[in-house]
mmCIF file of N, CA and C in Angstrom:
data_model
loop_
_atom_site.group_PDB
_atom_site.id
_atom_site.type_symbol
_atom_site.label_atom_id
_atom_site.label_comp_id
_atom_site.label_asym_id
_atom_site.label_seq_id
_atom_site.Cartn_x
_atom_site.Cartn_y
_atom_site.Cartn_z
ATOM 1 N N UNK A 26 75.838 117.492 106.592
ATOM 2 C CA UNK A 26 74.839 118.260 105.899
ATOM 3 C C UNK A 26 74.663 117.656 104.512
ATOM 4 N N UNK A 27 73.510 117.117 104.227
ATOM 5 C CA UNK A 27 73.212 116.517 102.932
ATOM 6 C C UNK A 27 73.121 117.605 101.876
ATOM 7 N N UNK A 28 73.927 117.500 100.826
ATOM 8 C CA UNK A 28 73.996 118.557 99.821
ATOM 9 C C UNK A 28 72.718 118.684 99.012
ATOM 10 N N UNK A 29 71.884 117.664 98.973
ATOM 11 C CA UNK A 29 70.663 117.762 98.183
ATOM 12 C C UNK A 29 69.522 118.432 98.951
ATOM 13 N N UNK A 30 69.628 118.584 100.257
ATOM 14 C CA UNK A 30 68.575 119.222 101.062
ATOM 15 C C UNK A 30 68.928 120.621 101.532
ATOM 16 N N UNK A 31 70.211 120.939 101.539
ATOM 17 C CA UNK A 31 70.659 122.218 102.095
ATOM 18 C C UNK A 31 71.522 122.977 101.102
ATOM 19 N N UNK A 32 71.440 124.291 101.175
ATOM 20 C CA UNK A 32 72.302 125.151 100.369
ATOM 21 C C UNK A 32 72.879 126.228 101.286
ATOM 22 N N UNK A 33 74.034 126.749 100.899
ATOM 23 C CA UNK A 33 74.693 127.767 101.718
ATOM 24 C C UNK A 33 74.321 129.178 101.295
ATOM 25 N N UNK A 34 73.992 129.358 100.026
ATOM 26 C CA UNK A 34 73.688 130.698 99.526
ATOM 27 C C UNK A 34 72.345 130.696 98.794
ATOM 28 N N UNK A 35 71.793 131.878 98.662
ATOM 29 C CA UNK A 35 70.528 132.045 97.964
ATOM 30 C C UNK A 35 70.753 132.891 96.715
ATOM 31 N N UNK A 36 69.768 132.873 95.824
ATOM 32 C CA UNK A 36 69.813 133.713 94.631
ATOM 33 C C UNK A 36 68.615 134.664 94.657
ATOM 34 N N UNK A 37 68.614 135.613 93.752
ATOM 35 C CA UNK A 37 67.495 136.553 93.661
ATOM 36 C C UNK A 37 66.204 135.873 93.225
ATOM 37 N N UNK A 38 66.293 134.689 92.676
ATOM 38 C CA UNK A 38 65.106 133.969 92.214
ATOM 39 C C UNK A 38 64.463 133.127 93.315
ATOM 40 N N UNK A 39 65.180 132.917 94.412
ATOM 41 C CA UNK A 39 64.678 132.065 95.492
ATOM 42 C C UNK A 39 63.579 132.744 96.283
ATOM 43 N N UNK A 40 62.635 131.936 96.752
ATOM 44 C CA UNK A 40 61.573 132.392 97.642
ATOM 45 C C UNK A 40 61.943 131.885 99.031
ATOM 46 N N UNK A 41 62.095 132.816 99.956
ATOM 47 C CA UNK A 41 62.505 132.458 101.310
ATOM 48 C C UNK A 41 61.292 132.431 102.218
ATOM 49 N N UNK A 42 61.157 131.349 102.969
ATOM 50 C CA UNK A 42 60.083 131.242 103.937
ATOM 51 C C UNK A 42 60.547 131.871 105.229
ATOM 52 N N UNK A 43 59.645 132.492 105.923
ATOM 53 C CA UNK A 43 59.980 133.156 107.170
ATOM 54 C C UNK A 43 59.199 134.447 107.264
ATOM 55 N N UNK A 44 59.582 135.285 108.205
ATOM 56 C CA UNK A 44 58.877 136.538 108.447
ATOM 57 C C UNK A 44 59.858 137.684 108.455
ATOM 58 N N UNK A 45 59.309 138.870 108.269
ATOM 59 C CA UNK A 45 60.119 140.074 108.421
ATOM 60 C C UNK A 45 60.568 140.665 107.108
ATOM 61 N N UNK A 46 61.213 141.813 107.228
ATOM 62 C CA UNK A 46 61.653 142.561 106.054
ATOM 63 C C UNK A 46 62.711 141.837 105.250
ATOM 64 N N UNK A 47 63.555 141.047 105.911
ATOM 65 C CA UNK A 47 64.590 140.320 105.183
ATOM 66 C C UNK A 47 63.979 139.394 104.139
ATOM 67 N N UNK A 48 62.813 138.872 104.426
ATOM 68 C CA UNK A 48 62.119 137.971 103.513
ATOM 69 C C UNK A 48 61.219 138.759 102.566
ATOM 70 N N UNK A 49 60.453 139.689 103.100
ATOM 71 C CA UNK A 49 59.449 140.397 102.299
ATOM 72 C C UNK A 49 60.026 141.173 101.124
ATOM 73 N N UNK A 50 61.193 141.751 101.282
ATOM 74 C CA UNK A 50 61.742 142.613 100.248
ATOM 75 C C UNK A 50 62.768 141.920 99.358
ATOM 76 N N UNK A 51 62.861 140.627 99.451
ATOM 77 C CA UNK A 51 63.735 139.862 98.557
ATOM 78 C C UNK A 51 63.087 139.774 97.182
ATOM 79 N N UNK A 52 63.882 139.876 96.155
ATOM 80 C CA UNK A 52 63.363 139.883 94.779
ATOM 81 C C UNK A 52 62.526 138.636 94.472
ATOM 82 N N UNK A 53 62.989 137.477 94.887
ATOM 83 C CA UNK A 53 62.234 136.245 94.623
ATOM 84 C C UNK A 53 60.886 136.232 95.321
ATOM 85 N N UNK A 54 60.819 136.746 96.533
ATOM 86 C CA UNK A 54 59.558 136.812 97.269
ATOM 87 C C UNK A 54 58.602 137.833 96.642
ATOM 88 N N UNK A 55 59.151 138.941 96.166
ATOM 89 C CA UNK A 55 58.325 139.952 95.505
ATOM 90 C C UNK A 55 57.720 139.360 94.237
ATOM 91 N N UNK A 56 58.522 138.671 93.447
ATOM 92 C CA UNK A 56 58.018 138.030 92.223
ATOM 93 C C UNK A 56 56.955 136.992 92.559
ATOM 94 N N UNK A 57 57.199 136.219 93.597
ATOM 95 C CA UNK A 57 56.249 135.184 94.022
ATOM 96 C C UNK A 57 54.901 135.812 94.391
ATOM 97 N N UNK A 58 54.931 136.888 95.172
ATOM 98 C CA UNK A 58 53.676 137.558 95.545
ATOM 99 C C UNK A 58 52.979 138.145 94.318
ATOM 100 N N UNK A 59 53.759 138.661 93.385
ATOM 101 C CA UNK A 59 53.174 139.206 92.154
ATOM 102 C C UNK A 59 52.462 138.106 91.363
ATOM 103 N N UNK A 60 53.068 136.934 91.288
ATOM 104 C CA UNK A 60 52.423 135.800 90.607
ATOM 105 C C UNK A 60 51.102 135.449 91.290
ATOM 106 N N UNK A 61 51.097 135.457 92.609
ATOM 107 C CA UNK A 61 49.868 135.161 93.357
ATOM 108 C C UNK A 61 48.820 136.248 93.113
ATOM 109 N N UNK A 62 49.236 137.497 93.072
ATOM 110 C CA UNK A 62 48.297 138.599 92.821
ATOM 111 C C UNK A 62 47.663 138.475 91.441
ATOM 112 N N UNK A 63 48.463 138.057 90.465
ATOM 113 C CA UNK A 63 47.948 137.921 89.102
ATOM 114 C C UNK A 63 46.867 136.851 88.984
ATOM 115 N N UNK A 64 46.908 135.859 89.868
ATOM 116 C CA UNK A 64 45.948 134.756 89.787
ATOM 117 C C UNK A 64 44.894 134.800 90.895
ATOM 118 N N UNK A 65 44.910 135.839 91.718
ATOM 119 C CA UNK A 65 44.038 135.909 92.897
ATOM 120 C C UNK A 65 42.563 135.864 92.541
ATOM 121 N N UNK A 66 42.155 136.622 91.545
ATOM 122 C CA UNK A 66 40.738 136.660 91.172
ATOM 123 C C UNK A 66 40.280 135.289 90.684
ATOM 124 N N UNK A 67 41.100 134.675 89.864
ATOM 125 C CA UNK A 67 40.771 133.334 89.358
ATOM 126 C C UNK A 67 40.694 132.330 90.509
ATOM 127 N N UNK A 68 41.657 132.394 91.421
ATOM 128 C CA UNK A 68 41.695 131.479 92.563
ATOM 129 C C UNK A 68 40.438 131.620 93.415
ATOM 130 N N UNK A 69 40.022 132.844 93.648
ATOM 131 C CA UNK A 69 38.875 133.069 94.535
ATOM 132 C C UNK A 69 37.564 132.599 93.925
ATOM 133 N N UNK A 70 37.510 132.452 92.609
ATOM 134 C CA UNK A 70 36.278 131.988 91.971
ATOM 135 C C UNK A 70 36.265 130.482 91.727
ATOM 136 N N UNK A 71 37.382 129.814 91.994
ATOM 137 C CA UNK A 71 37.431 128.349 91.818
ATOM 138 C C UNK A 71 36.515 127.682 92.824
ATOM 139 N N UNK A 72 35.790 126.697 92.374
ATOM 140 C CA UNK A 72 34.896 125.959 93.263
ATOM 141 C C UNK A 72 35.537 124.685 93.797
ATOM 142 N N UNK A 73 36.442 124.106 93.048
ATOM 143 C CA UNK A 73 37.001 122.820 93.490
ATOM 144 C C UNK A 73 38.421 122.992 94.038
ATOM 145 N N UNK A 74 38.738 122.160 94.996
ATOM 146 C CA UNK A 74 40.079 122.136 95.584
ATOM 147 C C UNK A 74 41.111 121.772 94.518
ATOM 148 N N UNK A 75 40.721 120.902 93.606
ATOM 149 C CA UNK A 75 41.611 120.477 92.528
ATOM 150 C C UNK A 75 42.019 121.670 91.651
ATOM 151 N N UNK A 76 41.060 122.534 91.331
ATOM 152 C CA UNK A 76 41.371 123.721 90.531
ATOM 153 C C UNK A 76 42.287 124.678 91.296
ATOM 154 N N UNK A 77 42.022 124.863 92.581
ATOM 155 C CA UNK A 77 42.867 125.737 93.401
ATOM 156 C C UNK A 77 44.280 125.174 93.512
ATOM 157 N N UNK A 78 44.375 123.865 93.702
ATOM 158 C CA UNK A 78 45.692 123.225 93.748
ATOM 159 C C UNK A 78 46.445 123.437 92.435
ATOM 160 N N UNK A 79 45.720 123.360 91.316
ATOM 161 C CA UNK A 79 46.350 123.550 90.011
ATOM 162 C C UNK A 79 46.939 124.938 89.853
ATOM 163 N N UNK A 80 46.238 125.945 90.332
ATOM 164 C CA UNK A 80 46.751 127.316 90.263
ATOM 165 C C UNK A 80 47.996 127.447 91.135
ATOM 166 N N UNK A 81 47.949 126.890 92.340
ATOM 167 C CA UNK A 81 49.111 126.944 93.243
ATOM 168 C C UNK A 81 50.306 126.221 92.618
ATOM 169 N N UNK A 82 50.062 125.061 92.040
ATOM 170 C CA UNK A 82 51.152 124.301 91.395
ATOM 171 C C UNK A 82 51.754 125.082 90.221
ATOM 172 N N UNK A 83 50.917 125.774 89.488
ATOM 173 C CA UNK A 83 51.407 126.552 88.355
ATOM 174 C C UNK A 83 52.326 127.678 88.826
ATOM 175 N N UNK A 84 51.957 128.333 89.919
ATOM 176 C CA UNK A 84 52.804 129.398 90.468
ATOM 177 C C UNK A 84 54.150 128.828 90.916
ATOM 178 N N UNK A 85 54.110 127.698 91.607
ATOM 179 C CA UNK A 85 55.351 127.049 92.051
ATOM 180 C C UNK A 85 56.221 126.705 90.847
ATOM 181 N N UNK A 86 55.598 126.179 89.806
ATOM 182 C CA UNK A 86 56.328 125.802 88.598
ATOM 183 C C UNK A 86 56.953 127.030 87.939
ATOM 184 N N UNK A 87 56.248 128.162 87.939
ATOM 185 C CA UNK A 87 56.790 129.390 87.367
ATOM 186 C C UNK A 87 58.027 129.855 88.140
ATOM 187 N N UNK A 88 57.983 129.764 89.459
ATOM 188 C CA UNK A 88 59.142 130.145 90.272
ATOM 189 C C UNK A 88 60.319 129.234 89.937
ATOM 190 N N UNK A 89 60.061 127.951 89.893
ATOM 191 C CA UNK A 89 61.140 126.991 89.627
ATOM 192 C C UNK A 89 61.683 127.105 88.211
ATOM 193 N N UNK A 90 60.824 127.408 87.245
ATOM 194 C CA UNK A 90 61.295 127.501 85.860
ATOM 195 C C UNK A 90 62.216 128.705 85.659
ATOM 196 N N UNK A 91 62.143 129.686 86.565
ATOM 197 C CA UNK A 91 63.053 130.824 86.484
ATOM 198 C C UNK A 91 64.307 130.602 87.336
ATOM 199 N N UNK A 92 64.467 129.386 87.849
ATOM 200 C CA UNK A 92 65.657 129.062 88.645
ATOM 201 C C UNK A 92 65.465 129.256 90.138
ATOM 202 N N UNK A 93 64.249 129.541 90.563
ATOM 203 C CA UNK A 93 63.988 129.772 91.982
ATOM 204 C C UNK A 93 63.770 128.488 92.761
ATOM 205 N N UNK A 94 64.085 128.583 94.020
ATOM 206 C CA UNK A 94 63.848 127.480 94.957
ATOM 207 C C UNK A 94 63.075 128.047 96.141
ATOM 208 N N UNK A 95 62.436 127.172 96.886
ATOM 209 C CA UNK A 95 61.745 127.569 98.108
ATOM 210 C C UNK A 95 62.619 127.099 99.260
ATOM 211 N N UNK A 96 63.075 128.063 100.090
ATOM 212 C CA UNK A 96 64.065 127.772 101.121
ATOM 213 C C UNK A 96 63.619 128.307 102.470
ATOM 214 N N UNK A 97 64.024 127.577 103.526
ATOM 215 C CA UNK A 97 63.802 128.074 104.895
ATOM 216 C C UNK A 97 65.142 128.047 105.622
ATOM 217 N N UNK A 98 65.359 129.037 106.493
ATOM 218 C CA UNK A 98 66.631 129.089 107.215
ATOM 219 C C UNK A 98 66.711 127.984 108.261
ATOM 220 N N UNK A 99 67.886 127.405 108.376
ATOM 221 C CA UNK A 99 68.132 126.363 109.377
ATOM 222 C C UNK A 99 69.557 126.508 109.894
ATOM 223 N N UNK A 100 69.775 125.938 111.045
ATOM 224 C CA UNK A 100 71.130 125.780 111.540
ATOM 225 C C UNK A 100 71.501 124.336 111.296
ATOM 226 N N UNK A 101 72.555 124.127 110.549
ATOM 227 C CA UNK A 101 72.960 122.773 110.167
ATOM 228 C C UNK A 101 74.339 122.477 110.749
ATOM 229 N N UNK A 102 74.686 121.219 110.708
ATOM 230 C CA UNK A 102 75.992 120.793 111.209
ATOM 231 C C UNK A 102 76.840 120.382 110.016
ATOM 232 N N UNK A 103 78.045 120.963 109.918
ATOM 233 C CA UNK A 103 78.922 120.595 108.805
ATOM 234 C C UNK A 103 79.723 119.341 109.159
ATOM 235 N N UNK A 104 80.620 118.930 108.265
ATOM 236 C CA UNK A 104 81.391 117.694 108.429
ATOM 237 C C UNK A 104 82.268 117.725 109.681
ATOM 238 N N UNK A 105 82.666 118.928 110.111
ATOM 239 C CA UNK A 105 83.503 119.059 111.308
ATOM 240 C C UNK A 105 82.679 119.159 112.585
ATOM 241 N N UNK A 106 81.367 119.075 112.472
ATOM 242 C CA UNK A 106 80.498 119.139 113.638
ATOM 243 C C UNK A 106 80.173 120.552 114.090
ATOM 244 N N UNK A 107 80.513 121.538 113.281
ATOM 245 C CA UNK A 107 80.226 122.930 113.620
ATOM 246 C C UNK A 107 78.821 123.298 113.143
ATOM 247 N N UNK A 108 78.155 124.125 113.913
ATOM 248 C CA UNK A 108 76.827 124.609 113.519
ATOM 249 C C UNK A 108 76.986 125.812 112.601
ATOM 250 N N UNK A 109 76.340 125.749 111.471
ATOM 251 C CA UNK A 109 76.410 126.837 110.500
ATOM 252 C C UNK A 109 74.997 127.205 110.040
ATOM 253 N N UNK A 110 74.835 128.458 109.623
ATOM 254 C CA UNK A 110 73.573 128.900 109.054
ATOM 255 C C UNK A 110 73.502 128.395 107.623
ATOM 256 N N UNK A 111 72.375 127.836 107.259
ATOM 257 C CA UNK A 111 72.187 127.325 105.906
ATOM 258 C C UNK A 111 70.721 127.498 105.527
ATOM 259 N N UNK A 112 70.394 127.047 104.354
ATOM 260 C CA UNK A 112 69.031 127.097 103.845
ATOM 261 C C UNK A 112 68.614 125.685 103.468
ATOM 262 N N UNK A 113 67.442 125.307 103.929
ATOM 263 C CA UNK A 113 66.911 123.982 103.608
ATOM 264 C C UNK A 113 65.909 124.117 102.464
ATOM 265 N N UNK A 114 66.013 123.241 101.481
ATOM 266 C CA UNK A 114 65.036 123.208 100.397
ATOM 267 C C UNK A 114 63.746 122.643 100.971
ATOM 268 N N UNK A 115 62.670 123.383 100.807
ATOM 269 C CA UNK A 115 61.390 123.072 101.437
ATOM 270 C C UNK A 115 60.682 121.949 100.672
ATOM 271 N N UNK A 116 60.012 121.079 101.424
ATOM 272 C CA UNK A 116 59.282 119.966 100.819
ATOM 273 C C UNK A 116 58.086 120.465 100.017
ATOM 274 N N UNK A 117 57.622 119.641 99.086
ATOM 275 C CA UNK A 117 56.564 120.025 98.156
ATOM 276 C C UNK A 117 55.269 120.417 98.855
ATOM 277 N N UNK A 118 54.884 119.693 99.884
ATOM 278 C CA UNK A 118 53.639 120.001 100.599
ATOM 279 C C UNK A 118 53.696 121.397 101.219
ATOM 280 N N UNK A 119 54.815 121.744 101.832
ATOM 281 C CA UNK A 119 54.968 123.064 102.437
ATOM 282 C C UNK A 119 54.998 124.168 101.387
ATOM 283 N N UNK A 120 55.623 123.885 100.249
ATOM 284 C CA UNK A 120 55.679 124.861 99.160
ATOM 285 C C UNK A 120 54.264 125.154 98.656
ATOM 286 N N UNK A 121 53.472 124.104 98.456
ATOM 287 C CA UNK A 121 52.096 124.302 97.987
ATOM 288 C C UNK A 121 51.261 125.032 99.028
ATOM 289 N N UNK A 122 51.477 124.743 100.298
ATOM 290 C CA UNK A 122 50.762 125.468 101.357
ATOM 291 C C UNK A 122 51.108 126.955 101.302
ATOM 292 N N UNK A 123 52.384 127.274 101.082
ATOM 293 C CA UNK A 123 52.803 128.678 100.992
ATOM 294 C C UNK A 123 52.159 129.347 99.783
ATOM 295 N N UNK A 124 52.120 128.657 98.656
ATOM 296 C CA UNK A 124 51.515 129.231 97.449
ATOM 297 C C UNK A 124 50.022 129.478 97.660
ATOM 298 N N UNK A 125 49.333 128.529 98.275
ATOM 299 C CA UNK A 125 47.895 128.696 98.520
ATOM 300 C C UNK A 125 47.629 129.826 99.512
ATOM 301 N N UNK A 126 48.494 129.970 100.518
ATOM 302 C CA UNK A 126 48.337 131.066 101.471
ATOM 303 C C UNK A 126 48.541 132.413 100.775
ATOM 304 N N UNK A 127 49.521 132.496 99.902
ATOM 305 C CA UNK A 127 49.761 133.732 99.155
ATOM 306 C C UNK A 127 48.555 134.057 98.268
ATOM 307 N N UNK A 128 47.966 133.031 97.661
ATOM 308 C CA UNK A 128 46.770 133.239 96.837
ATOM 309 C C UNK A 128 45.591 133.704 97.684
ATOM 310 N N UNK A 129 45.402 133.095 98.857
ATOM 311 C CA UNK A 129 44.307 133.522 99.738
ATOM 312 C C UNK A 129 44.515 134.956 100.213
ATOM 313 N N UNK A 130 45.751 135.294 100.580
ATOM 314 C CA UNK A 130 46.055 136.666 101.019
ATOM 315 C C UNK A 130 45.775 137.669 99.900
ATOM 316 N N UNK A 131 46.199 137.336 98.697
ATOM 317 C CA UNK A 131 45.978 138.232 97.561
ATOM 318 C C UNK A 131 44.501 138.355 97.231
ATOM 319 N N UNK A 132 43.768 137.236 97.291
ATOM 320 C CA UNK A 132 42.328 137.257 97.018
ATOM 321 C C UNK A 132 41.600 138.093 98.068
ATOM 322 N N UNK A 133 42.013 137.969 99.310
ATOM 323 C CA UNK A 133 41.411 138.743 100.393
ATOM 324 C C UNK A 133 41.669 140.234 100.187
ATOM 325 N N UNK A 134 42.887 140.590 99.828
ATOM 326 C CA UNK A 134 43.219 141.990 99.574
ATOM 327 C C UNK A 134 42.424 142.514 98.383
ATOM 328 N N UNK A 135 42.256 141.700 97.371
ATOM 329 C CA UNK A 135 41.478 142.099 96.202
ATOM 330 C C UNK A 135 40.017 142.357 96.576
ATOM 331 N N UNK A 136 39.447 141.485 97.421
ATOM 332 C CA UNK A 136 38.066 141.690 97.864
ATOM 333 C C UNK A 136 37.930 142.980 98.658
ATOM 334 N N UNK A 137 38.905 143.270 99.531
ATOM 335 C CA UNK A 137 38.868 144.519 100.313
ATOM 336 C C UNK A 137 38.923 145.742 99.406
ATOM 337 N N UNK A 138 39.805 145.707 98.428
ATOM 338 C CA UNK A 138 39.959 146.835 97.516
ATOM 339 C C UNK A 138 38.698 147.011 96.686
ATOM 340 N N UNK A 139 38.140 145.932 96.197
ATOM 341 C CA UNK A 139 36.920 145.997 95.406
ATOM 342 C C UNK A 139 35.772 146.547 96.242
ATOM 343 N N UNK A 140 35.678 146.092 97.484
ATOM 344 C CA UNK A 140 34.627 146.596 98.381
ATOM 345 C C UNK A 140 34.831 148.085 98.661
ATOM 346 N N UNK A 141 36.075 148.499 98.801
ATOM 347 C CA UNK A 141 36.369 149.914 99.043
ATOM 348 C C UNK A 141 35.912 150.751 97.857
ATOM 349 N N UNK A 142 36.216 150.303 96.642
ATOM 350 C CA UNK A 142 35.757 151.026 95.452
ATOM 351 C C UNK A 142 34.240 151.082 95.411
ATOM 352 N N UNK A 143 33.600 149.970 95.726
ATOM 353 C CA UNK A 143 32.135 149.921 95.701
ATOM 354 C C UNK A 143 31.547 150.865 96.743
ATOM 355 N N UNK A 144 32.131 150.880 97.956
ATOM 356 C CA UNK A 144 31.652 151.780 99.010
ATOM 357 C C UNK A 144 31.815 153.240 98.607
ATOM 358 N N UNK A 145 32.959 153.570 98.027
ATOM 359 C CA UNK A 145 33.197 154.948 97.604
ATOM 360 C C UNK A 145 32.217 155.348 96.511
ATOM 361 N N UNK A 146 31.970 154.430 95.597
ATOM 362 C CA UNK A 146 31.038 154.720 94.509
ATOM 363 C C UNK A 146 29.630 154.922 95.057
ATOM 364 N N UNK A 147 29.234 154.084 95.990
ATOM 365 C CA UNK A 147 27.895 154.166 96.561
ATOM 366 C C UNK A 147 27.733 155.438 97.392
ATOM 367 N N UNK A 148 28.753 155.772 98.173
ATOM 368 C CA UNK A 148 28.641 156.947 99.038
ATOM 369 C C UNK A 148 28.624 158.242 98.240
ATOM 370 N N UNK A 149 29.206 158.238 97.075
ATOM 371 C CA UNK A 149 29.186 159.451 96.247
ATOM 372 C C UNK A 149 28.041 159.430 95.243
ATOM 373 N N UNK A 150 27.131 158.482 95.455
ATOM 374 C CA UNK A 150 25.959 158.314 94.595
ATOM 375 C C UNK A 150 26.358 158.100 93.138
ATOM 376 N N UNK A 151 27.507 157.477 92.949
ATOM 377 C CA UNK A 151 27.971 157.151 91.605
ATOM 378 C C UNK A 151 27.898 155.641 91.413
ATOM 379 N N UNK A 152 27.987 155.245 90.223
ATOM 380 C CA UNK A 152 27.972 153.815 89.903
ATOM 381 C C UNK A 152 29.404 153.309 89.849
ATOM 382 N N UNK A 153 29.609 152.070 90.258
ATOM 383 C CA UNK A 153 30.948 151.461 90.193
ATOM 384 C C UNK A 153 31.453 151.438 88.762
ATOM 385 N N UNK A 154 30.557 151.461 87.788
ATOM 386 C CA UNK A 154 30.978 151.439 86.393
ATOM 387 C C UNK A 154 31.614 152.758 85.968
ATOM 388 N N UNK A 155 31.492 153.809 86.775
ATOM 389 C CA UNK A 155 32.119 155.075 86.447
ATOM 390 C C UNK A 155 33.620 155.057 86.732
ATOM 391 N N UNK A 156 34.077 154.092 87.528
ATOM 392 C CA UNK A 156 35.498 153.999 87.859
ATOM 393 C C UNK A 156 36.220 153.243 86.767
ATOM 394 N N UNK A 157 37.441 153.645 86.488
ATOM 395 C CA UNK A 157 38.277 152.949 85.523
ATOM 396 C C UNK A 157 39.140 151.972 86.307
ATOM 397 N N UNK A 158 38.695 150.720 86.435
ATOM 398 C CA UNK A 158 39.429 149.722 87.199
ATOM 399 C C UNK A 158 40.483 149.059 86.323
ATOM 400 N N UNK A 159 41.652 148.746 86.886
ATOM 401 C CA UNK A 159 42.676 148.030 86.128
ATOM 402 C C UNK A 159 42.156 146.663 85.685
ATOM 403 N N UNK A 160 42.737 146.135 84.616
ATOM 404 C CA UNK A 160 42.297 144.872 84.037
ATOM 405 C C UNK A 160 42.597 143.673 84.931
ATOM 406 N N UNK A 161 43.742 143.636 85.567
ATOM 407 C CA UNK A 161 44.116 142.458 86.348
ATOM 408 C C UNK A 161 44.068 142.749 87.842
ATOM 409 N N UNK A 162 43.922 141.693 88.605
ATOM 410 C CA UNK A 162 43.918 141.856 90.058
ATOM 411 C C UNK A 162 45.274 142.337 90.549
ATOM 412 N N UNK A 163 46.363 141.931 89.894
ATOM 413 C CA UNK A 163 47.697 142.383 90.302
ATOM 414 C C UNK A 163 47.821 143.888 90.099
ATOM 415 N N UNK A 164 47.298 144.388 88.981
ATOM 416 C CA UNK A 164 47.360 145.829 88.722
ATOM 417 C C UNK A 164 46.540 146.589 89.744
ATOM 418 N N UNK A 165 45.382 146.062 90.104
ATOM 419 C CA UNK A 165 44.528 146.702 91.101
ATOM 420 C C UNK A 165 45.216 146.737 92.458
ATOM 421 N N UNK A 166 45.801 145.622 92.867
ATOM 422 C CA UNK A 166 46.479 145.583 94.161
ATOM 423 C C UNK A 166 47.695 146.486 94.196
ATOM 424 N N UNK A 167 48.455 146.523 93.093
ATOM 425 C CA UNK A 167 49.633 147.376 93.080
ATOM 426 C C UNK A 167 49.245 148.838 93.063
ATOM 427 N N UNK A 168 48.131 149.167 92.429
ATOM 428 C CA UNK A 168 47.638 150.538 92.428
ATOM 429 C C UNK A 168 47.303 150.995 93.845
ATOM 430 N N UNK A 169 46.613 150.134 94.599
ATOM 431 C CA UNK A 169 46.218 150.483 95.961
ATOM 432 C C UNK A 169 47.426 150.514 96.902
ATOM 433 N N UNK A 170 48.329 149.534 96.742
ATOM 434 C CA UNK A 170 49.457 149.459 97.668
ATOM 435 C C UNK A 170 50.587 150.409 97.291
ATOM 436 N N UNK A 171 50.498 151.034 96.125
ATOM 437 C CA UNK A 171 51.511 152.001 95.721
ATOM 438 C C UNK A 171 52.792 151.384 95.233
ATOM 439 N N UNK A 172 52.744 150.130 94.746
ATOM 440 C CA UNK A 172 53.966 149.461 94.290
ATOM 441 C C UNK A 172 54.190 149.621 92.810
ATOM 442 N N UNK A 173 53.402 150.416 92.168
ATOM 443 C CA UNK A 173 53.541 150.622 90.735
ATOM 444 C C UNK A 173 54.571 151.650 90.427
#
């Protein structure tokens, strides 16, 4: 097991790739999604791939600057030939793909929430300007999802 590609333990700052509650409710994954939510509106208005890549890279850099790593679970072989559970440090291309997917998911959720507010305003014959909307997309998403 190459020590530079694999780790045995994770920290609260790490972002774990995978599915399910074990991944979703990890502190590092929650922070990562929050970073994506904060930039979702900006990401959705970017016209160039270069600008979108820059936002994704910035999120990755923020995770790493706080000591976080992007890890995926693997079964590895130790020096004695035994199979052990470990974590593989994810390559840069996969990390950026994950960041862009999180941004797209957050932007999509933001559009749904905004449309819901607009529909409610229209159906009650009120103007959308009568609603007090949060300043950031992260605040809006957390308000709707109840994570505040």
